[in-house]
């Protein structure tokens, strides 16, 4: 089928290639003139036959909002936007309502798979009305693995991004579990071969997983991770997961621990720990750092 | 090679079968007369040619301790005990020292793989002196997967059980991450197809893993987990992981969250939360449950 | 000075009484005809001399929003609204902007103190422009303790409710710390006198605090808290604190733990723990609940 | 009454002074010749009339163990040792058993109060047999505040140190709660006066406490805590509390969070976070740091 695709970066570009391999007619736009098929969004809309399907693969936040606003002014009733970026599910629902006032349909799609997706297929999680999702089904089928897996229509508008958000939250928790296990083994004198231990777990164990494979690879390249700093960004989706958990009164201590560990990793110094230090100083009286709660430290005998 | 194997339950019995398939001569003892080759540990020791190798696969704690004590009185200098159960690494080190006084060698082996190990091989994590480990290498090779993976000599005595313990700690964290993600999706009206979402993640995503496969299976059988109570035992190894983390000053918040969630799952009522309720009652004055921190609740207007 | 006060429930009624004791002229409105001075908000506005000061003490959310909307249609440029309920700081800022379009000023005030405030004075945390805050200063002085303490102008509009929110978040963490300590002592056979222990801590220790006083009282009345269920509501402010922490990339593990413990306390059964149970079942193969990670449980020997 | 006191450092010295003020006859020993009454423990034992009472106030661990061993060789049946340091409750119980073989009695006493104890009295938490505790009652009464509070006989041997340990665990949680609240207010642009906010909370609020008083003092001296690094030691008692919670299957997430935050504060770089960084690198393929879970970051459009 024919598809407009806005955003031809690493993700969008690979997706366009996979779709064309599967016989779809992709009309692509990007700010980079070297990779695009048309020179503007207006031209893209013109080139597509109505009812149009336009897939967005642009950065979350303002770029996605601006692109949708521009599209909203160009598309016709019956056209369909598929938002494949990392929008927040609440924004999806608001946008879908606004677009529907103009007769433009909206489906959200969470996409997983990274650089391997071009060849192996992407995980696609979709939210939207059944009719809209059905219309785009050939595209989803082309993008997902040839095995027939890797696809879910999770619910109404927003559900695709919601479950992709939760996927990422789970990913945070799993990564943190491996990270804590690594640190404990690295800290214990008793363990001589930490990389070999992770490598051995890749077969026959409960923790075998793609993340374990990646970790074993990383430790093969750099057995003590000396080339790296313990510094981790967080994507918005980890934060959203915790906030959604709070909104829904769902305890999520492991995922939240993972998020907070990332926050802490980016601090030069911890204001909270300054308070702990200040209080410990205060225990001992003026200009004294001894603590009341540990008399042993205050004895010379 | 020839091997004594004490404990022929589900794990030990399958291991004996796999070892025999690979051509090893296993002399097995169990309290169950239907499955054993010899009628006592004394007979087992007698049947083995010195220097002997005896693998223990008995319940952790008192049974393992009693078996080792009995063996210690029967074995000769140069013999080797392989403790394949779930002993604590500190106990391994103490025992190895005690046995070495009598010239008996000791290797600890953490074993992973469950009911599938018989066919697919077990993950084996070994701790001990290089010479002792080398002596038992043929057994380790027979037990681990035919691919050559699934094996690590992690360090000196205790290291095998230490890394197996950490493996289980990581497992706790990963399970908890999936559990939190499930609960959040189940709680959110927006998601209509939770089982389908987990199923879809099995391909092309970051969280793909054996645990995810198991969860997808479980949800296929019982989509809302109605047959289950939210009640989870903890094996000793989760506790030991947290305690080892504390001993080594390693922050392990996600693994600890998983452990605490299991503790809480087994409580009919939470004494801690009774304190919270009591304090909230006290806020409002005698016999009043209104809270000071939420004036809105104390207003009729 | 003259002050309109909307909401004469337990908090508002006591505040009106304290203000009158200090010589202020309070015109009060409430839905309850028995306690009000005027029969409508319109009448209240009419009774006040311009420029008016109207303090709101109504439930957070819709009631506060509706009251402010009604007031906005009645007040004149130069009048001042003081929102003393538990509004979210983001709502304060939005509202202040909207009201300023009509020339109506807005100050937010977080109020702490409960039923004792009438006599001892309230803790008041204020957000707003310096001029607006200065105008209401006599009211703040009358409401706060006679010692001169208990008052802060924390920042611009929203800051009062922001710091009140953080106050409540800290309160959550402190309560949780006492609750965990209680449960540990109650669980340990070694401690015979838990209530006496808390009572003893009220003097000479690091943890002495008003919350400890309340807990000692509660345990005096009901030494094993048998009259209570371990069930705790959460006010919105605990959730907001965690969400603000996430928004500001501030690790807040203890406060979050307290919030999640309250969530868990209200669940009949934990969906997350059902997943743990399901996974443990899956470990052992079809229809078997034995776990792979604890071979000891699978042995009969 | 007559009392031997070993350890005349800041804590022990002040305690000796308070006891003498109250009319007790204290014979003190310390390694420091300037402060001691006798030149050896042997001399101290000789100077005391049987049955003797000897209070230990020496550093926990090896120094306490060595002192008790020396005393055990010198004391007579019927004598009583009061261990006032920070021993672990398990060590108390073992020691008490060993000493009882020689007829020497043992009481453990957790002491709180620091430099203010000299004047205001100490919080004393006692574990031991009723008869032994009764014998030392005059000493406890002299050391605790004149109000009659600050004292508990919490249970058998070990109970005093157990509840003191829990006290310190609670203290960790309370401090962490204040620390998190501070960091959130410091991070939020909306709050202009963080020190003033803490100061204001000292009256009329739920969080008023001695720790809040100390924090307000600290912020008065150094409003942005610029003189401090966010680095905090942990005494053994925080670790013991978490380990006791794990031993007793008690969820203690807030106290544990506080402990882990201290661990993290002492790390130059986090090995766990290196793993997170390594995994994020691996997502993006060879030599690429882009992440699969945030397609927005991989787009140029």
mmCIF file of C-alpha atoms in Angstrom, chain C:
data_model
loop_
_atom_site.group_PDB
_atom_site.id
_atom_site.type_symbol
_atom_site.label_atom_id
_atom_site.label_comp_id
_atom_site.label_asym_id
_atom_site.label_seq_id
_atom_site.Cartn_x
_atom_site.Cartn_y
_atom_site.Cartn_z
ATOM 1 C CA UNK C 1 -8.459 43.615 59.287
ATOM 2 C CA UNK C 2 -11.556 42.484 57.412
ATOM 3 C CA UNK C 3 -11.494 39.028 55.789
ATOM 4 C CA UNK C 4 -13.957 36.874 53.910
ATOM 5 C CA UNK C 5 -13.621 33.186 54.746
ATOM 6 C CA UNK C 6 -15.289 30.526 52.624
ATOM 7 C CA UNK C 7 -15.435 27.083 54.207
ATOM 8 C CA UNK C 8 -16.249 26.886 57.926
ATOM 9 C CA UNK C 9 -15.658 23.199 58.550
ATOM 10 C CA UNK C 10 -13.312 21.924 61.209
ATOM 11 C CA UNK C 11 -10.307 23.758 59.811
ATOM 12 C CA UNK C 12 -12.014 26.906 58.542
ATOM 13 C CA UNK C 13 -14.261 27.219 61.561
ATOM 14 C CA UNK C 14 -11.359 27.044 63.978
ATOM 15 C CA UNK C 15 -9.362 29.491 61.895
ATOM 16 C CA UNK C 16 -12.278 31.952 61.934
ATOM 17 C CA UNK C 17 -12.479 31.643 65.708
ATOM 18 C CA UNK C 18 -8.752 32.243 66.136
ATOM 19 C CA UNK C 19 -8.845 35.239 63.808
ATOM 20 C CA UNK C 20 -11.756 36.769 65.713
ATOM 21 C CA UNK C 21 -9.983 36.191 69.013
ATOM 22 C CA UNK C 22 -7.127 38.243 67.597
ATOM 23 C CA UNK C 23 -9.489 41.084 66.714
ATOM 24 C CA UNK C 24 -10.052 40.492 63.013
ATOM 25 C CA UNK C 25 -13.406 40.980 61.338
ATOM 26 C CA UNK C 26 -14.282 37.677 59.656
ATOM 27 C CA UNK C 27 -17.247 37.304 57.323
ATOM 28 C CA UNK C 28 -17.807 33.572 56.873
ATOM 29 C CA UNK C 29 -19.700 31.513 54.348
ATOM 30 C CA UNK C 30 -20.376 27.774 54.342
ATOM 31 C CA UNK C 31 -22.998 25.512 52.780
ATOM 32 C CA UNK C 32 -24.083 24.748 56.325
ATOM 33 C CA UNK C 33 -26.531 27.524 57.331
ATOM 34 C CA UNK C 34 -25.865 26.934 61.027
ATOM 35 C CA UNK C 35 -22.329 28.247 60.935
ATOM 36 C CA UNK C 36 -22.340 30.964 58.297
ATOM 37 C CA UNK C 37 -22.582 34.727 58.537
ATOM 38 C CA UNK C 38 -23.894 35.288 55.015
ATOM 39 C CA UNK C 39 -26.124 33.171 52.813
ATOM 40 C CA UNK C 40 -24.139 33.258 49.602
ATOM 41 C CA UNK C 41 -20.770 34.041 48.170
ATOM 42 C CA UNK C 42 -22.316 37.009 46.409
ATOM 43 C CA UNK C 43 -23.495 38.368 49.741
ATOM 44 C CA UNK C 44 -20.061 37.772 51.215
ATOM 45 C CA UNK C 45 -18.449 39.802 48.435
ATOM 46 C CA UNK C 46 -20.997 42.546 48.947
ATOM 47 C CA UNK C 47 -20.313 42.700 52.686
ATOM 48 C CA UNK C 48 -16.556 43.144 52.257
ATOM 49 C CA UNK C 49 -15.053 46.548 51.642
ATOM 50 C CA UNK C 50 -12.852 46.826 48.559
ATOM 51 C CA UNK C 51 -10.078 45.962 48.109
ATOM 52 C CA UNK C 52 -11.302 42.663 49.461
ATOM 53 C CA UNK C 53 -9.366 39.713 50.880
ATOM 54 C CA UNK C 54 -11.134 36.333 50.640
ATOM 55 C CA UNK C 55 -9.630 33.198 52.139
ATOM 56 C CA UNK C 56 -10.741 29.836 50.726
ATOM 57 C CA UNK C 57 -10.783 26.761 52.941
ATOM 58 C CA UNK C 58 -12.757 24.325 50.822
ATOM 59 C CA UNK C 59 -11.963 20.794 49.579
ATOM 60 C CA UNK C 60 -9.288 20.573 46.898
ATOM 61 C CA UNK C 61 -10.224 19.877 43.307
ATOM 62 C CA UNK C 62 -13.658 20.622 41.887
ATOM 63 C CA UNK C 63 -15.074 22.460 44.947
ATOM 64 C CA UNK C 64 -12.110 24.842 45.041
ATOM 65 C CA UNK C 65 -12.212 25.333 41.277
ATOM 66 C CA UNK C 66 -15.942 26.078 41.328
ATOM 67 C CA UNK C 67 -15.628 28.499 44.224
ATOM 68 C CA UNK C 68 -12.809 30.392 42.530
ATOM 69 C CA UNK C 69 -14.761 30.562 39.311
ATOM 70 C CA UNK C 70 -17.769 32.009 41.130
ATOM 71 C CA UNK C 71 -15.583 34.482 42.990
ATOM 72 C CA UNK C 72 -13.863 35.531 39.780
ATOM 73 C CA UNK C 73 -17.196 36.726 38.481
ATOM 74 C CA UNK C 74 -17.911 38.754 41.606
ATOM 75 C CA UNK C 75 -14.625 40.278 42.695
ATOM 76 C CA UNK C 76 -13.220 43.572 41.479
ATOM 77 C CA UNK C 77 -9.726 44.490 40.278
ATOM 78 C CA UNK C 78 -7.424 44.811 43.259
ATOM 79 C CA UNK C 79 -9.188 42.155 45.326
ATOM 80 C CA UNK C 80 -7.129 39.249 46.682
ATOM 81 C CA UNK C 81 -7.926 35.533 46.911
ATOM 82 C CA UNK C 82 -5.967 33.407 49.375
ATOM 83 C CA UNK C 83 -6.298 29.704 48.532
ATOM 84 C CA UNK C 84 -5.703 27.902 51.832
ATOM 85 C CA UNK C 85 -6.727 24.399 50.749
ATOM 86 C CA UNK C 86 -4.574 21.702 49.236
ATOM 87 C CA UNK C 87 -4.357 22.837 45.638
ATOM 88 C CA UNK C 88 -1.644 21.544 43.368
ATOM 89 C CA UNK C 89 1.012 24.185 42.746
ATOM 90 C CA UNK C 90 0.606 23.943 38.999
ATOM 91 C CA UNK C 91 -3.096 24.755 39.356
ATOM 92 C CA UNK C 92 -2.182 27.737 41.537
ATOM 93 C CA UNK C 93 0.010 29.186 38.826
ATOM 94 C CA UNK C 94 -2.558 28.692 36.093
ATOM 95 C CA UNK C 95 -5.319 30.182 38.216
ATOM 96 C CA UNK C 96 -3.249 33.159 39.270
ATOM 97 C CA UNK C 97 -2.583 33.982 35.624
ATOM 98 C CA UNK C 98 -6.263 33.710 34.741
ATOM 99 C CA UNK C 99 -7.351 35.851 37.691
ATOM 100 C CA UNK C 100 -4.709 38.475 36.994
ATOM 101 C CA UNK C 101 -6.341 38.997 33.598
ATOM 102 C CA UNK C 102 -9.254 40.395 35.615
ATOM 103 C CA UNK C 103 -7.001 42.235 38.036
ATOM 104 C CA UNK C 104 -7.732 39.814 40.861
ATOM 105 C CA UNK C 105 -4.683 38.875 42.915
ATOM 106 C CA UNK C 106 -3.908 35.374 44.183
ATOM 107 C CA UNK C 107 -1.872 34.003 47.052
ATOM 108 C CA UNK C 108 -1.596 30.323 47.963
ATOM 109 C CA UNK C 109 -1.213 29.244 51.567
ATOM 110 C CA UNK C 110 -0.411 25.773 52.820
ATOM 111 C CA UNK C 111 -1.837 25.301 56.292
ATOM 112 C CA UNK C 112 -0.711 22.748 58.862
ATOM 113 C CA UNK C 113 -1.839 22.170 62.404
ATOM 114 C CA UNK C 114 -5.167 20.390 62.553
ATOM 115 C CA UNK C 115 -7.404 20.524 65.576
ATOM 116 C CA UNK C 116 -4.676 21.986 67.777
ATOM 117 C CA UNK C 117 -4.237 25.016 65.528
ATOM 118 C CA UNK C 118 -7.141 26.895 67.076
ATOM 119 C CA UNK C 119 -5.206 27.198 70.321
ATOM 120 C CA UNK C 120 -1.548 26.774 69.378
ATOM 121 C CA UNK C 121 -1.561 28.428 66.011
ATOM 122 C CA UNK C 122 -1.122 27.034 62.530
ATOM 123 C CA UNK C 123 1.950 26.506 60.381
ATOM 124 C CA UNK C 124 1.441 28.710 57.332
ATOM 125 C CA UNK C 125 3.484 28.483 54.105
ATOM 126 C CA UNK C 126 2.755 31.217 51.624
ATOM 127 C CA UNK C 127 3.375 31.708 47.904
ATOM 128 C CA UNK C 128 2.723 34.924 45.995
ATOM 129 C CA UNK C 129 3.936 38.378 45.110
ATOM 130 C CA UNK C 130 5.502 40.307 47.941
ATOM 131 C CA UNK C 131 2.863 43.061 47.855
ATOM 132 C CA UNK C 132 -0.018 40.628 48.017
ATOM 133 C CA UNK C 133 1.579 38.696 50.830
ATOM 134 C CA UNK C 134 2.260 41.893 52.736
ATOM 135 C CA UNK C 135 -1.374 42.902 52.459
ATOM 136 C CA UNK C 136 -2.489 39.669 54.170
ATOM 137 C CA UNK C 137 0.317 39.669 56.718
ATOM 138 C CA UNK C 138 -1.939 40.548 59.692
ATOM 139 C CA UNK C 139 -4.017 37.480 58.974
ATOM 140 C CA UNK C 140 -0.958 35.243 58.734
ATOM 141 C CA UNK C 141 0.328 36.673 61.994
ATOM 142 C CA UNK C 142 -2.927 35.979 63.741
ATOM 143 C CA UNK C 143 -3.092 32.402 62.516
ATOM 144 C CA UNK C 144 0.513 31.390 63.231
ATOM 145 C CA UNK C 145 1.741 30.644 66.760
ATOM 146 C CA UNK C 146 2.207 33.573 69.105
ATOM 147 C CA UNK C 147 5.926 32.801 69.272
ATOM 148 C CA UNK C 148 6.405 34.352 65.848
ATOM 149 C CA UNK C 149 7.386 31.080 64.256
ATOM 150 C CA UNK C 150 5.470 28.782 61.965
ATOM 151 C CA UNK C 151 5.461 31.149 59.014
ATOM 152 C CA UNK C 152 7.310 31.327 55.709
ATOM 153 C CA UNK C 153 6.860 33.251 52.500
ATOM 154 C CA UNK C 154 8.407 30.498 50.403
ATOM 155 C CA UNK C 155 8.334 32.100 46.956
ATOM 156 C CA UNK C 156 6.024 33.185 44.144
ATOM 157 C CA UNK C 157 2.540 31.864 43.486
ATOM 158 C CA UNK C 158 2.435 28.104 44.031
ATOM 159 C CA UNK C 159 5.405 28.025 46.398
ATOM 160 C CA UNK C 160 3.206 27.809 49.471
ATOM 161 C CA UNK C 161 1.427 24.721 48.252
ATOM 162 C CA UNK C 162 4.671 23.321 46.847
ATOM 163 C CA UNK C 163 6.439 23.371 50.205
ATOM 164 C CA UNK C 164 3.302 22.146 51.988
ATOM 165 C CA UNK C 165 3.291 19.254 49.514
ATOM 166 C CA UNK C 166 6.942 18.522 50.306
ATOM 167 C CA UNK C 167 6.149 18.773 54.017
ATOM 168 C CA UNK C 168 3.573 16.054 53.554
ATOM 169 C CA UNK C 169 5.981 13.963 51.498
ATOM 170 C CA UNK C 170 8.542 14.165 54.305
ATOM 171 C CA UNK C 171 5.779 13.239 56.735
ATOM 172 C CA UNK C 172 5.104 10.122 54.657
ATOM 173 C CA UNK C 173 8.746 9.120 54.879
ATOM 174 C CA UNK C 174 8.970 9.728 58.616
ATOM 175 C CA UNK C 175 5.805 7.777 59.309
ATOM 176 C CA UNK C 176 7.066 4.907 57.177
ATOM 177 C CA UNK C 177 10.360 4.844 59.084
ATOM 178 C CA UNK C 178 8.542 4.524 62.409
ATOM 179 C CA UNK C 179 6.206 1.922 60.901
ATOM 180 C CA UNK C 180 9.074 -0.234 59.675
ATOM 181 C CA UNK C 181 10.831 0.011 63.018
ATOM 182 C CA UNK C 182 7.640 -0.990 64.803
ATOM 183 C CA UNK C 183 7.104 -4.003 62.582
ATOM 184 C CA UNK C 184 10.674 -5.179 63.047
ATOM 185 C CA UNK C 185 10.468 -4.947 66.829
ATOM 186 C CA UNK C 186 7.067 -6.619 66.861
ATOM 187 C CA UNK C 187 8.415 -9.436 64.690
ATOM 188 C CA UNK C 188 11.504 -10.045 66.818
ATOM 189 C CA UNK C 189 10.915 -12.369 69.757
ATOM 190 C CA UNK C 190 13.730 -10.644 71.564
ATOM 191 C CA UNK C 191 11.712 -7.484 72.251
ATOM 192 C CA UNK C 192 9.137 -7.819 75.023
ATOM 193 C CA UNK C 193 8.030 -4.215 75.388
ATOM 194 C CA UNK C 194 7.480 -2.409 72.119
ATOM 195 C CA UNK C 195 5.156 0.325 73.459
ATOM 196 C CA UNK C 196 7.578 1.016 76.318
ATOM 197 C CA UNK C 197 10.415 1.307 73.850
ATOM 198 C CA UNK C 198 8.665 3.981 71.805
ATOM 199 C CA UNK C 199 7.667 5.764 75.007
ATOM 200 C CA UNK C 200 11.278 5.753 76.198
ATOM 201 C CA UNK C 201 12.490 7.304 72.962
ATOM 202 C CA UNK C 202 10.486 10.465 73.619
ATOM 203 C CA UNK C 203 13.357 11.855 75.663
ATOM 204 C CA UNK C 204 17.035 12.122 74.931
ATOM 205 C CA UNK C 205 17.036 10.391 71.534
ATOM 206 C CA UNK C 206 17.602 11.383 67.938
ATOM 207 C CA UNK C 207 14.130 10.306 66.791
ATOM 208 C CA UNK C 208 12.140 12.374 69.248
ATOM 209 C CA UNK C 209 9.381 14.130 67.369
ATOM 210 C CA UNK C 210 5.724 14.907 67.367
ATOM 211 C CA UNK C 211 5.036 11.780 65.329
ATOM 212 C CA UNK C 212 6.793 9.703 67.974
ATOM 213 C CA UNK C 213 4.604 11.318 70.622
ATOM 214 C CA UNK C 214 1.529 10.344 68.643
ATOM 215 C CA UNK C 215 2.769 6.802 68.144
ATOM 216 C CA UNK C 216 3.506 6.408 71.839
ATOM 217 C CA UNK C 217 -0.029 7.610 72.560
ATOM 218 C CA UNK C 218 -1.524 5.197 70.072
ATOM 219 C CA UNK C 219 0.415 2.280 71.562
ATOM 220 C CA UNK C 220 -0.617 3.231 75.053
ATOM 221 C CA UNK C 221 -4.245 2.996 74.001
ATOM 222 C CA UNK C 222 -3.808 -0.199 71.964
ATOM 223 C CA UNK C 223 -0.419 -1.840 72.650
ATOM 224 C CA UNK C 224 -0.581 -4.258 69.720
ATOM 225 C CA UNK C 225 -2.714 -2.093 67.460
ATOM 226 C CA UNK C 226 -5.320 -4.825 67.444
ATOM 227 C CA UNK C 227 -8.153 -2.380 66.789
ATOM 228 C CA UNK C 228 -6.694 -1.324 63.465
ATOM 229 C CA UNK C 229 -6.320 -2.709 60.016
ATOM 230 C CA UNK C 230 -3.101 -2.104 58.113
ATOM 231 C CA UNK C 231 -4.852 0.050 55.594
ATOM 232 C CA UNK C 232 -3.830 3.577 54.724
ATOM 233 C CA UNK C 233 -5.258 6.127 52.374
ATOM 234 C CA UNK C 234 -2.936 8.521 50.665
ATOM 235 C CA UNK C 235 -3.749 12.158 50.262
ATOM 236 C CA UNK C 236 -2.966 13.597 46.866
ATOM 237 C CA UNK C 237 0.073 15.353 48.227
ATOM 238 C CA UNK C 238 2.146 12.220 48.662
ATOM 239 C CA UNK C 239 1.572 11.367 45.017
ATOM 240 C CA UNK C 240 2.330 14.901 43.932
ATOM 241 C CA UNK C 241 5.598 14.873 45.834
ATOM 242 C CA UNK C 242 6.773 11.751 44.027
ATOM 243 C CA UNK C 243 5.652 13.110 40.695
ATOM 244 C CA UNK C 244 7.396 16.420 41.353
ATOM 245 C CA UNK C 245 10.548 14.489 42.291
ATOM 246 C CA UNK C 246 10.367 12.614 38.992
ATOM 247 C CA UNK C 247 9.750 15.868 37.116
ATOM 248 C CA UNK C 248 12.814 17.432 38.738
ATOM 249 C CA UNK C 249 15.014 14.301 38.418
ATOM 250 C CA UNK C 250 15.350 14.129 42.200
ATOM 251 C CA UNK C 251 15.818 10.631 43.673
ATOM 252 C CA UNK C 252 13.243 10.229 46.437
ATOM 253 C CA UNK C 253 13.346 6.541 47.340
ATOM 254 C CA UNK C 254 12.212 6.755 50.966
ATOM 255 C CA UNK C 255 9.209 8.982 50.300
ATOM 256 C CA UNK C 256 8.275 6.845 47.311
ATOM 257 C CA UNK C 257 8.590 3.679 49.377
ATOM 258 C CA UNK C 258 6.137 5.189 51.839
ATOM 259 C CA UNK C 259 3.671 5.992 49.082
ATOM 260 C CA UNK C 260 3.920 2.549 47.503
ATOM 261 C CA UNK C 261 3.427 0.906 50.902
ATOM 262 C CA UNK C 262 0.136 2.765 51.202
ATOM 263 C CA UNK C 263 -0.925 1.682 47.727
ATOM 264 C CA UNK C 264 -0.143 -1.932 48.595
ATOM 265 C CA UNK C 265 -2.005 -1.689 51.901
ATOM 266 C CA UNK C 266 -5.251 -1.105 50.060
ATOM 267 C CA UNK C 267 -5.036 -4.114 47.756
ATOM 268 C CA UNK C 268 -7.015 -7.240 48.554
ATOM 269 C CA UNK C 269 -4.557 -9.177 46.457
ATOM 270 C CA UNK C 270 -1.549 -7.988 44.496
ATOM 271 C CA UNK C 271 -1.693 -8.438 40.723
ATOM 272 C CA UNK C 272 2.093 -8.067 40.625
ATOM 273 C CA UNK C 273 2.567 -10.862 43.112
ATOM 274 C CA UNK C 274 0.250 -13.035 41.029
ATOM 275 C CA UNK C 275 2.787 -12.661 38.249
ATOM 276 C CA UNK C 276 5.562 -13.754 40.588
ATOM 277 C CA UNK C 277 3.481 -16.765 41.577
ATOM 278 C CA UNK C 278 2.719 -17.529 37.928
ATOM 279 C CA UNK C 279 6.388 -17.367 36.968
ATOM 280 C CA UNK C 280 7.387 -19.606 39.853
ATOM 281 C CA UNK C 281 4.796 -22.082 38.709
ATOM 282 C CA UNK C 282 6.115 -21.975 35.170
ATOM 283 C CA UNK C 283 9.675 -22.697 36.331
ATOM 284 C CA UNK C 284 8.711 -26.179 37.337
ATOM 285 C CA UNK C 285 6.991 -27.189 34.128
ATOM 286 C CA UNK C 286 3.365 -28.031 33.515
ATOM 287 C CA UNK C 287 1.183 -28.076 36.586
ATOM 288 C CA UNK C 288 4.163 -28.102 38.898
ATOM 289 C CA UNK C 289 4.876 -25.439 41.453
ATOM 290 C CA UNK C 290 8.450 -26.433 42.207
ATOM 291 C CA UNK C 291 11.083 -23.849 41.413
ATOM 292 C CA UNK C 292 14.178 -24.264 39.351
ATOM 293 C CA UNK C 293 16.056 -21.870 41.510
ATOM 294 C CA UNK C 294 15.735 -23.910 44.616
ATOM 295 C CA UNK C 295 16.757 -27.476 43.874
ATOM 296 C CA UNK C 296 16.502 -28.236 47.551
ATOM 297 C CA UNK C 297 12.742 -28.045 47.277
ATOM 298 C CA UNK C 298 12.674 -30.644 44.539
ATOM 299 C CA UNK C 299 14.554 -33.346 46.360
ATOM 300 C CA UNK C 300 13.154 -36.036 48.520
ATOM 301 C CA UNK C 301 16.423 -37.244 49.927
#
